[in-house]
Amino acid sequence: MRDLPVTVTVPETVPETGEQPLHLLILGGTTESRRLAEALHGRTRFRVTTSLAGRVARPVPPPGDVRVGGFGGADGLARWLREHRVDALIDATHPFAATISHNAALAAASTRVPLLALRRPSWEPVAGDDWRTVGSLDEAAEALRGLGARRVFLTTGRMGLAAFAHLDGPWFLVRSVDAPEPPCPARTEVLLDRGPFTLDGEREILRRHRIDAVVTKDSGGAATAPKLTAAREAGVPVVVVRRPPVPEGVAVAETVEDAVEWVTHFCG
Ligand code: NAP
């Protein structure tokens, strides 16, 4: 696993007199999307707009322009790109936000707007980890059954808990930024919190709640990784949901620095 850079510096380039700034649309909702907006904002070459889905009640706003809400599918996004004269599109959404990434690929292809996907690297198991890798939340629920888990730390976010709702045996500690949407498992306690999380904090959660299984998406990144270390130390198995693939043919950057490089190269 590679840590994401905290600060990014790129050589400043000033456009020739009279040149319009290039309009960059960042599809956001992640720490990396905000860092990318911070890295590009204020450069006279660029005008940055970040798009948020509007799922989180109080998002940390990125610098630059912000728009909120869906576009109305791939056609709606393509229309937005044309109407707002977008010069480049960066899909910096969460690795599990597959629909918007698919729509971005379709919209970029139909409008011929260059597209980059910014995806933090996947987590990789290390010696001592006990991971059960699965392809979906439904498979994660099956894996919990197979493990005979009694007390589960469920960290897959507030959406998709329906996949676990039929499990009436285990008790679940669900951690999410905003309250989860029903249906949820019958025996659920909710912990509202937003990363980054510390190793000490994660150790304490596993200990205090006597957790015997953790469920996570392969989100990658440092902010939510300490739970993996805490689980390894405690000998607790982790059910890891595999990521959906990036749409075929889309260029990928793994770090904010690489994304800035792509943007500056493209704009050069
Ligand atoms: P999704 O299933 O891929 O997208 C569902 C719909 O939400 C899209 O079709 C689009 O509506 C709208 N949408 C998604 N991201 C958008 C954005 N950045 N700007 C404008 N509209 C957006 O996405 P999701 O999994 O529900 O995630 C929603 C947002 O939360 C994403 O932006 C993602 O970065 C963030 N997020 C997701 C997760 C996760 O685990 N999935 C975790 C952390 C953060 P239209 O079709 O109407 O355009």
GROMACS .gro file of N, CA, C and O in nm, residues 113-222:
model
  440
  113VAL      N    1  -1.403   1.446  -2.483
  113VAL     CA    2  -1.332   1.516  -2.376
  113VAL      C    3  -1.234   1.415  -2.313
  113VAL      O    4  -1.275   1.304  -2.277
  114PRO      N    5  -1.105   1.449  -2.298
  114PRO     CA    6  -1.010   1.355  -2.237
  114PRO      C    7  -1.051   1.320  -2.094
  114PRO      O    8  -1.096   1.408  -2.019
  115LEU      N    9  -1.035   1.193  -2.061
  115LEU     CA   10  -1.078   1.144  -1.929
  115LEU      C   11  -0.964   1.072  -1.859
  115LEU      O   12  -0.895   0.989  -1.919
  116LEU      N   13  -0.948   1.102  -1.732
  116LEU     CA   14  -0.853   1.031  -1.646
  116LEU      C   15  -0.928   0.979  -1.525
  116LEU      O   16  -1.009   1.051  -1.467
  117ALA      N   17  -0.902   0.854  -1.486
  117ALA     CA   18  -0.956   0.802  -1.360
  117ALA      C   19  -0.845   0.810  -1.256
  117ALA      O   20  -0.735   0.759  -1.278
  118LEU      N   21  -0.875   0.877  -1.145
  118LEU     CA   22  -0.780   0.882  -1.033
  118LEU      C   23  -0.823   0.777  -0.932
  118LEU      O   24  -0.929   0.788  -0.870
  119ARG      N   25  -0.744   0.670  -0.919
  119ARG     CA   26  -0.779   0.560  -0.830
  119ARG      C   27  -0.662   0.528  -0.737
  119ARG      O   28  -0.556   0.487  -0.784
  120ARG      N   29  -0.684   0.546  -0.608
  120ARG     CA   30  -0.579   0.506  -0.512
  120ARG      C   31  -0.557   0.354  -0.525
  120ARG      O   32  -0.651   0.280  -0.557
  121PRO      N   33  -0.434   0.308  -0.501
  121PRO     CA   34  -0.406   0.164  -0.517
  121PRO      C   35  -0.488   0.079  -0.421
  121PRO      O   36  -0.526   0.124  -0.313
  122SER      N   37  -0.512  -0.044  -0.462
  122SER     CA   38  -0.581  -0.141  -0.377
  122SER      C   39  -0.496  -0.172  -0.254
  122SER      O   40  -0.374  -0.160  -0.258
  123TRP      N   41  -0.559  -0.219  -0.149
  123TRP     CA   42  -0.486  -0.271  -0.034
  123TRP      C   43  -0.434  -0.411  -0.070
  123TRP      O   44  -0.501  -0.486  -0.143
  124GLU      N   45  -0.318  -0.443  -0.017
  124GLU     CA   46  -0.261  -0.576  -0.039
  124GLU      C   47  -0.241  -0.642   0.097
  124GLU      O   48  -0.191  -0.578   0.190
  125PRO      N   49  -0.273  -0.772   0.109
  125PRO     CA   50  -0.251  -0.839   0.237
  125PRO      C   51  -0.103  -0.856   0.266
  125PRO      O   52  -0.022  -0.866   0.173
  126VAL      N   53  -0.068  -0.855   0.393
  126VAL     CA   54   0.071  -0.881   0.435
  126VAL      C   55   0.070  -1.003   0.528
  126VAL      O   56  -0.038  -1.050   0.568
  127ALA      N   57   0.190  -1.050   0.561
  127ALA     CA   58   0.200  -1.170   0.646
  127ALA      C   59   0.121  -1.150   0.775
  127ALA      O   60   0.131  -1.045   0.838
  128GLY      N   61   0.042  -1.249   0.811
  128GLY     CA   62  -0.036  -1.243   0.935
  128GLY      C   63  -0.181  -1.202   0.911
  128GLY      O   64  -0.265  -1.219   0.998
  129ASP      N   65  -0.210  -1.148   0.793
  129ASP     CA   66  -0.349  -1.111   0.763
  129ASP      C   67  -0.431  -1.237   0.737
  129ASP      O   68  -0.382  -1.334   0.677
  130ASP      N   69  -0.558  -1.234   0.780
  130ASP     CA   70  -0.651  -1.342   0.749
  130ASP      C   71  -0.766  -1.279   0.671
  130ASP      O   72  -0.864  -1.234   0.729
  131TRP      N   73  -0.749  -1.270   0.540
  131TRP     CA   74  -0.847  -1.203   0.455
  131TRP      C   75  -0.930  -1.306   0.378
  131TRP      O   76  -0.877  -1.405   0.329
  132ARG      N   77  -1.058  -1.278   0.366
  132ARG     CA   78  -1.147  -1.355   0.277
  132ARG      C   79  -1.194  -1.258   0.171
  132ARG      O   80  -1.275  -1.170   0.199
  133THR      N   81  -1.140  -1.270   0.050
  133THR     CA   82  -1.175  -1.175  -0.056
  133THR      C   83  -1.299  -1.224  -0.130
  133THR      O   84  -1.306  -1.340  -0.170
  134VAL      N   85  -1.396  -1.133  -0.146
  134VAL     CA   86  -1.524  -1.169  -0.208
  134VAL      C   87  -1.558  -1.065  -0.316
  134VAL      O   88  -1.496  -0.959  -0.323
  135GLY      N   89  -1.657  -1.098  -0.400
  135GLY     CA   90  -1.688  -1.013  -0.514
  135GLY      C   91  -1.801  -0.914  -0.492
  135GLY      O   92  -1.824  -0.828  -0.577
  136SER      N   93  -1.872  -0.925  -0.381
  136SER     CA   94  -1.988  -0.837  -0.361
  136SER      C   95  -2.026  -0.835  -0.214
  136SER      O   96  -1.978  -0.919  -0.135
  137LEU      N   97  -2.116  -0.745  -0.179
  137LEU     CA   98  -2.166  -0.740  -0.040
  137LEU      C   99  -2.245  -0.866  -0.007
  137LEU      O  100  -2.239  -0.917   0.105
  138ASP      N  101  -2.320  -0.919  -0.106
  138ASP     CA  102  -2.394  -1.045  -0.082
  138ASP      C  103  -2.297  -1.158  -0.048
  138ASP      O  104  -2.321  -1.237   0.043
  139GLU      N  105  -2.187  -1.163  -0.122
  139GLU     CA  106  -2.087  -1.267  -0.094
  139GLU      C  107  -2.021  -1.244   0.043
  139GLU      O  108  -1.983  -1.338   0.112
  140ALA      N  109  -2.008  -1.116   0.080
  140ALA     CA  110  -1.952  -1.085   0.213
  140ALA      C  111  -2.043  -1.141   0.323
  140ALA      O  112  -1.995  -1.198   0.422
  141ALA      N  113  -2.174  -1.126   0.304
  141ALA     CA  114  -2.269  -1.180   0.402
  141ALA      C  115  -2.255  -1.331   0.411
  141ALA      O  116  -2.255  -1.388   0.522
  142GLU      N  117  -2.239  -1.397   0.296
  142GLU     CA  118  -2.219  -1.543   0.296
  142GLU      C  119  -2.091  -1.581   0.369
  142GLU      O  120  -2.086  -1.680   0.443
  143ALA      N  121  -1.986  -1.501   0.346
  143ALA     CA  122  -1.856  -1.530   0.410
  143ALA      C  123  -1.869  -1.520   0.562
  143ALA      O  124  -1.809  -1.599   0.635
  144LEU      N  125  -1.948  -1.424   0.610
  144LEU     CA  126  -1.967  -1.409   0.755
  144LEU      C  127  -2.035  -1.534   0.812
  144LEU      O  128  -2.001  -1.583   0.919
  145ARG      N  129  -2.132  -1.582   0.735
  145ARG     CA  130  -2.201  -1.705   0.777
  145ARG      C  131  -2.100  -1.820   0.788
  145ARG      O  132  -2.098  -1.894   0.886
  146GLY      N  133  -2.014  -1.830   0.684
  146GLY     CA  134  -1.913  -1.936   0.683
  146GLY      C  135  -1.816  -1.925   0.800
  146GLY      O  136  -1.770  -2.026   0.853
  147LEU      N  137  -1.786  -1.802   0.839
  147LEU     CA  138  -1.692  -1.781   0.951
  147LEU      C  139  -1.758  -1.806   1.087
  147LEU      O  140  -1.690  -1.816   1.188
  148GLY      N  141  -1.891  -1.810   1.085
  148GLY     CA  142  -1.964  -1.822   1.213
  148GLY      C  143  -1.947  -1.699   1.299
  148GLY      O  144  -1.944  -1.708   1.423
  149ALA      N  145  -1.935  -1.581   1.233
  149ALA     CA  146  -1.907  -1.457   1.306
  149ALA      C  147  -2.025  -1.422   1.398
  149ALA      O  148  -2.141  -1.437   1.361
  150ARG      N  149  -1.991  -1.373   1.518
  150ARG     CA  150  -2.094  -1.334   1.615
  150ARG      C  151  -2.099  -1.182   1.634
  150ARG      O  152  -2.204  -1.126   1.661
  151ARG      N  153  -1.983  -1.116   1.624
  151ARG     CA  154  -1.977  -0.972   1.649
  151ARG      C  155  -1.894  -0.908   1.537
  151ARG      O  156  -1.772  -0.923   1.533
  152VAL      N  157  -1.965  -0.836   1.448
  152VAL     CA  158  -1.905  -0.793   1.321
  152VAL      C  159  -1.889  -0.642   1.318
  152VAL      O  160  -1.983  -0.567   1.350
  153PHE      N  161  -1.771  -0.599   1.277
  153PHE     CA  162  -1.746  -0.456   1.252
  153PHE      C  163  -1.764  -0.434   1.102
  153PHE      O  164  -1.683  -0.479   1.021
  154LEU      N  165  -1.875  -0.366   1.067
  154LEU     CA  166  -1.913  -0.352   0.926
  154LEU      C  167  -1.879  -0.210   0.880
  154LEU      O  168  -1.940  -0.114   0.928
  155THR      N  169  -1.783  -0.198   0.790
  155THR     CA  170  -1.731  -0.065   0.753
  155THR      C  171  -1.748  -0.038   0.603
  155THR      O  172  -1.668   0.032   0.543
  156THR      N  173  -1.854  -0.093   0.545
  156THR     CA  174  -1.872  -0.080   0.400
  156THR      C  175  -1.955   0.043   0.362
  156THR      O  176  -1.992   0.059   0.247
  157GLY      N  177  -1.985   0.128   0.460
  157GLY     CA  178  -2.061   0.250   0.428
  157GLY      C  179  -2.209   0.232   0.458
  157GLY      O  180  -2.254   0.124   0.495
  158ARG      N  181  -2.283   0.342   0.443
  158ARG     CA  182  -2.423   0.337   0.487
  158ARG      C  183  -2.516   0.275   0.383
  158ARG      O  184  -2.629   0.238   0.414
  159MET      N  185  -2.466   0.263   0.258
  159MET     CA  186  -2.549   0.204   0.153
  159MET      C  187  -2.521   0.053   0.146
  159MET      O  188  -2.411   0.008   0.178
  160GLY      N  189  -2.619  -0.021   0.100
  160GLY     CA  190  -2.597  -0.162   0.072
  160GLY      C  191  -2.606  -0.253   0.193
  160GLY      O  192  -2.572  -0.371   0.184
  161LEU      N  193  -2.656  -0.201   0.307
  161LEU     CA  194  -2.663  -0.286   0.425
  161LEU      C  195  -2.773  -0.392   0.413
  161LEU      O  196  -2.777  -0.488   0.491
  162ALA      N  197  -2.860  -0.375   0.313
  162ALA     CA  198  -2.965  -0.474   0.289
  162ALA      C  199  -2.905  -0.613   0.268
  162ALA      O  200  -2.968  -0.713   0.302
  163ALA      N  201  -2.783  -0.617   0.214
  163ALA     CA  202  -2.717  -0.746   0.187
  163ALA      C  203  -2.697  -0.825   0.317
  163ALA      O  204  -2.685  -0.948   0.313
  164PHE      N  205  -2.694  -0.755   0.433
  164PHE     CA  206  -2.668  -0.823   0.561
  164PHE      C  207  -2.795  -0.834   0.645
  164PHE      O  208  -2.792  -0.890   0.755
  165ALA      N  209  -2.905  -0.775   0.594
  165ALA     CA  210  -3.027  -0.763   0.677
  165ALA      C  211  -3.085  -0.898   0.715
  165ALA      O  212  -3.150  -0.910   0.819
  166HIS      N  213  -3.061  -1.002   0.633
  166HIS     CA  214  -3.121  -1.133   0.662
  166HIS      C  215  -3.040  -1.210   0.768
  166HIS      O  216  -3.084  -1.315   0.814
  167LEU      N  217  -2.923  -1.156   0.805
  167LEU     CA  218  -2.841  -1.225   0.907
  167LEU      C  219  -2.890  -1.183   1.045
  167LEU      O  220  -2.860  -1.074   1.092
  168ASP      N  221  -2.970  -1.268   1.108
  168ASP     CA  222  -3.023  -1.228   1.239
  168ASP      C  223  -2.941  -1.284   1.354
  168ASP      O  224  -2.968  -1.254   1.470
  169GLY      N  225  -2.838  -1.363   1.324
  169GLY     CA  226  -2.753  -1.419   1.430
  169GLY      C  227  -2.652  -1.318   1.483
  169GLY      O  228  -2.654  -1.283   1.602
  170PRO      N  229  -2.563  -1.266   1.397
  170PRO     CA  230  -2.456  -1.179   1.448
  170PRO      C  231  -2.507  -1.041   1.491
  170PRO      O  232  -2.609  -0.993   1.441
  171TRP      N  233  -2.428  -0.981   1.579
  171TRP     CA  234  -2.448  -0.840   1.616
  171TRP      C  235  -2.353  -0.758   1.529
  171TRP      O  236  -2.239  -0.800   1.505
  172PHE      N  237  -2.401  -0.641   1.479
  172PHE     CA  238  -2.320  -0.560   1.387
  172PHE      C  239  -2.291  -0.423   1.447
  172PHE      O  240  -2.382  -0.356   1.495
  173LEU      N  241  -2.165  -0.384   1.438
  173LEU     CA  242  -2.129  -0.244   1.463
  173LEU      C  243  -2.108  -0.182   1.325
  173LEU      O  244  -2.013  -0.216   1.254
  174VAL      N  245  -2.199  -0.093   1.286
  174VAL     CA  246  -2.193  -0.031   1.153
  174VAL      C  247  -2.132   0.108   1.168
  174VAL      O  248  -2.187   0.192   1.240
  175ARG      N  249  -2.021   0.130   1.098
  175ARG     CA  250  -1.961   0.265   1.102
  175ARG      C  251  -1.983   0.333   0.968
  175ARG      O  252  -1.950   0.278   0.863
  176SER      N  253  -2.037   0.455   0.973
  176SER     CA  254  -2.058   0.531   0.850
  176SER      C  255  -2.059   0.680   0.882
  176SER      O  256  -2.073   0.720   0.998
  177VAL      N  257  -2.043   0.762   0.778
  177VAL     CA  258  -2.038   0.908   0.795
  177VAL      C  259  -2.177   0.959   0.833
  177VAL      O  260  -2.192   1.038   0.926
  178ASP      N  261  -2.277   0.916   0.758
  178ASP     CA  262  -2.416   0.952   0.789
  178ASP      C  263  -2.492   0.824   0.826
  178ASP      O  264  -2.446   0.713   0.797
  179ALA      N  265  -2.608   0.842   0.887
  179ALA     CA  266  -2.686   0.727   0.933
  179ALA      C  267  -2.719   0.633   0.817
  179ALA      O  268  -2.756   0.680   0.709
  180PRO      N  269  -2.706   0.502   0.840
  180PRO     CA  270  -2.736   0.406   0.733
  180PRO      C  271  -2.884   0.404   0.698
  180PRO      O  272  -2.969   0.439   0.781
  181GLU      N  273  -2.908   0.362   0.573
  181GLU     CA  274  -3.047   0.353   0.529
  181GLU      C  275  -3.098   0.212   0.550
  181GLU      O  276  -3.027   0.117   0.519
  182PRO      N  277  -3.221   0.198   0.602
  182PRO     CA  278  -3.275   0.063   0.617
  182PRO      C  279  -3.302   0.002   0.478
  182PRO      O  280  -3.313   0.078   0.381
  183PRO      N  281  -3.311  -0.132   0.468
  183PRO     CA  282  -3.308  -0.228   0.577
  183PRO      C  283  -3.166  -0.257   0.626
  183PRO      O  284  -3.073  -0.263   0.547
  184CYS      N  285  -3.154  -0.273   0.760
  184CYS     CA  286  -3.027  -0.308   0.824
  184CYS      C  287  -3.050  -0.440   0.901
  184CYS      O  288  -3.163  -0.477   0.926
  185PRO      N  289  -2.941  -0.506   0.941
  185PRO     CA  290  -2.960  -0.625   1.025
  185PRO      C  291  -3.033  -0.588   1.154
  185PRO      O  292  -3.020  -0.475   1.203
  186ALA      N  293  -3.107  -0.685   1.209
  186ALA     CA  294  -3.190  -0.659   1.327
  186ALA      C  295  -3.105  -0.611   1.445
  186ALA      O  296  -3.143  -0.517   1.515
  187ARG      N  297  -2.989  -0.673   1.465
  187ARG     CA  298  -2.906  -0.638   1.581
  187ARG      C  299  -2.791  -0.551   1.534
  187ARG      O  300  -2.683  -0.599   1.500
  188THR      N  301  -2.819  -0.419   1.527
  188THR     CA  302  -2.720  -0.325   1.473
  188THR      C  303  -2.699  -0.208   1.567
  188THR      O  304  -2.796  -0.152   1.619
  189GLU      N  305  -2.572  -0.174   1.590
  189GLU     CA  306  -2.540  -0.049   1.658
  189GLU      C  307  -2.466   0.038   1.556
  189GLU      O  308  -2.380  -0.013   1.482
  190VAL      N  309  -2.500   0.167   1.553
  190VAL     CA  310  -2.440   0.256   1.453
  190VAL      C  311  -2.338   0.347   1.519
  190VAL      O  312  -2.364   0.404   1.625
  191LEU      N  313  -2.224   0.358   1.453
  191LEU     CA  314  -2.117   0.447   1.500
  191LEU      C  315  -2.095   0.550   1.389
  191LEU      O  316  -2.041   0.515   1.283
  192LEU      N  317  -2.141   0.674   1.411
  192LEU     CA  318  -2.123   0.776   1.308
  192LEU      C  319  -1.986   0.839   1.324
  192LEU      O  320  -1.955   0.897   1.428
  193ASP      N  321  -1.903   0.825   1.220
  193ASP     CA  322  -1.768   0.879   1.227
  193ASP      C  323  -1.713   0.889   1.085
  193ASP      O  324  -1.757   0.820   0.994
  194ARG      N  325  -1.617   0.977   1.070
  194ARG     CA  326  -1.554   1.001   0.941
  194ARG      C  327  -1.402   0.988   0.959
  194ARG      O  328  -1.348   1.037   1.057
  195GLY      N  329  -1.335   0.918   0.866
  195GLY     CA  330  -1.190   0.901   0.875
  195GLY      C  331  -1.119   1.034   0.861
  195GLY      O  332  -1.184   1.136   0.836
  196PRO      N  333  -0.988   1.041   0.879
  196PRO     CA  334  -0.899   0.927   0.901
  196PRO      C  335  -0.912   0.871   1.043
  196PRO      O  336  -0.943   0.944   1.136
  197PHE      N  337  -0.887   0.740   1.052
  197PHE     CA  338  -0.894   0.670   1.180
  197PHE      C  339  -0.753   0.632   1.225
  197PHE      O  340  -0.665   0.610   1.143
  198THR      N  341  -0.736   0.624   1.358
  198THR     CA  342  -0.602   0.592   1.411
  198THR      C  343  -0.596   0.443   1.446
  198THR      O  344  -0.700   0.379   1.473
  199LEU      N  345  -0.473   0.392   1.452
  199LEU     CA  346  -0.455   0.251   1.489
  199LEU      C  347  -0.502   0.227   1.631
  199LEU      O  348  -0.572   0.129   1.659
  200ASP      N  349  -0.470   0.319   1.721
  200ASP     CA  350  -0.514   0.302   1.860
  200ASP      C  351  -0.666   0.299   1.869
  200ASP      O  352  -0.723   0.219   1.943
  201GLY      N  353  -0.729   0.388   1.794
  201GLY     CA  354  -0.876   0.394   1.795
  201GLY      C  355  -0.936   0.264   1.743
  201GLY      O  356  -1.034   0.212   1.799
  202GLU      N  357  -0.878   0.209   1.637
  202GLU     CA  358  -0.931   0.086   1.577
  202GLU      C  359  -0.908  -0.034   1.670
  202GLU      O  360  -0.994  -0.119   1.684
  203ARG      N  361  -0.791  -0.036   1.735
  203ARG     CA  362  -0.763  -0.143   1.832
  203ARG      C  363  -0.869  -0.142   1.942
  203ARG      O  364  -0.920  -0.246   1.982
  204GLU      N  365  -0.900  -0.019   1.988
  204GLU     CA  366  -0.995  -0.003   2.097
  204GLU      C  367  -1.136  -0.050   2.055
  204GLU      O  368  -1.207  -0.114   2.134
  205ILE      N  369  -1.174  -0.020   1.932
  205ILE     CA  370  -1.307  -0.064   1.885
  205ILE      C  371  -1.314  -0.217   1.884
  205ILE      O  372  -1.411  -0.276   1.932
  206LEU      N  373  -1.210  -0.281   1.830
  206LEU     CA  374  -1.212  -0.428   1.823
  206LEU      C  375  -1.216  -0.489   1.964
  206LEU      O  376  -1.287  -0.587   1.988
  207ARG      N  377  -1.140  -0.428   2.055
  207ARG     CA  378  -1.132  -0.482   2.190
  207ARG      C  379  -1.264  -0.460   2.265
  207ARG      O  380  -1.323  -0.554   2.316
  208ARG      N  381  -1.309  -0.334   2.264
  208ARG     CA  382  -1.426  -0.299   2.347
  208ARG      C  383  -1.551  -0.375   2.301
  208ARG      O  384  -1.633  -0.415   2.382
  209HIS      N  385  -1.563  -0.393   2.170
  209HIS     CA  386  -1.685  -0.457   2.118
  209HIS      C  387  -1.665  -0.607   2.094
  209HIS      O  388  -1.751  -0.672   2.037
  210ARG      N  389  -1.551  -0.659   2.130
  210ARG     CA  390  -1.519  -0.803   2.115
  210ARG      C  391  -1.551  -0.851   1.973
  210ARG      O  392  -1.618  -0.950   1.950
  211ILE      N  393  -1.499  -0.773   1.878
  211ILE     CA  394  -1.525  -0.800   1.736
  211ILE      C  395  -1.456  -0.930   1.694
  211ILE      O  396  -1.339  -0.952   1.727
  212ASP      N  397  -1.529  -1.016   1.620
  212ASP     CA  398  -1.465  -1.139   1.571
  212ASP      C  399  -1.463  -1.147   1.418
  212ASP      O  400  -1.417  -1.247   1.362
  213ALA      N  401  -1.510  -1.042   1.350
  213ALA     CA  402  -1.493  -1.034   1.204
  213ALA      C  403  -1.510  -0.888   1.161
  213ALA      O  404  -1.593  -0.815   1.217
  214VAL      N  405  -1.429  -0.847   1.062
  214VAL     CA  406  -1.439  -0.711   1.007
  214VAL      C  407  -1.480  -0.726   0.860
  214VAL      O  408  -1.434  -0.818   0.792
  215VAL      N  409  -1.567  -0.637   0.813
  215VAL     CA  410  -1.602  -0.636   0.670
  215VAL      C  411  -1.565  -0.500   0.614
  215VAL      O  412  -1.599  -0.397   0.673
  216THR      N  413  -1.496  -0.501   0.502
  216THR     CA  414  -1.455  -0.375   0.439
  216THR      C  415  -1.458  -0.388   0.288
  216THR      O  416  -1.443  -0.498   0.234
  217LYS      N  417  -1.478  -0.276   0.222
  217LYS     CA  418  -1.451  -0.271   0.078
  217LYS      C  419  -1.302  -0.249   0.060
  217LYS      O  420  -1.237  -0.189   0.148
  218ASP      N  421  -1.247  -0.289  -0.053
  218ASP     CA  422  -1.106  -0.262  -0.083
  218ASP      C  423  -1.097  -0.116  -0.129
  218ASP      O  424  -1.075  -0.088  -0.247
  219SER      N  425  -1.115  -0.025  -0.034
  219SER     CA  426  -1.117   0.117  -0.069
  219SER      C  427  -0.976   0.168  -0.098
  219SER      O  428  -0.959   0.262  -0.175
  220GLY      N  429  -0.875   0.109  -0.036
  220GLY     CA  430  -0.738   0.159  -0.053
  220GLY      C  431  -0.719   0.288   0.025
  220GLY      O  432  -0.813   0.342   0.083
  221GLY      N  433  -0.593   0.336   0.026
  221GLY     CA  434  -0.563   0.463   0.094
  221GLY      C  435  -0.531   0.442   0.241
  221GLY      O  436  -0.561   0.337   0.300
  222ALA      N  437  -0.469   0.544   0.299
  222ALA     CA  438  -0.419   0.534   0.436
  222ALA      C  439  -0.527   0.566   0.540
  222ALA      O  440  -0.521   0.517   0.653
   0.00000   0.00000   0.00000
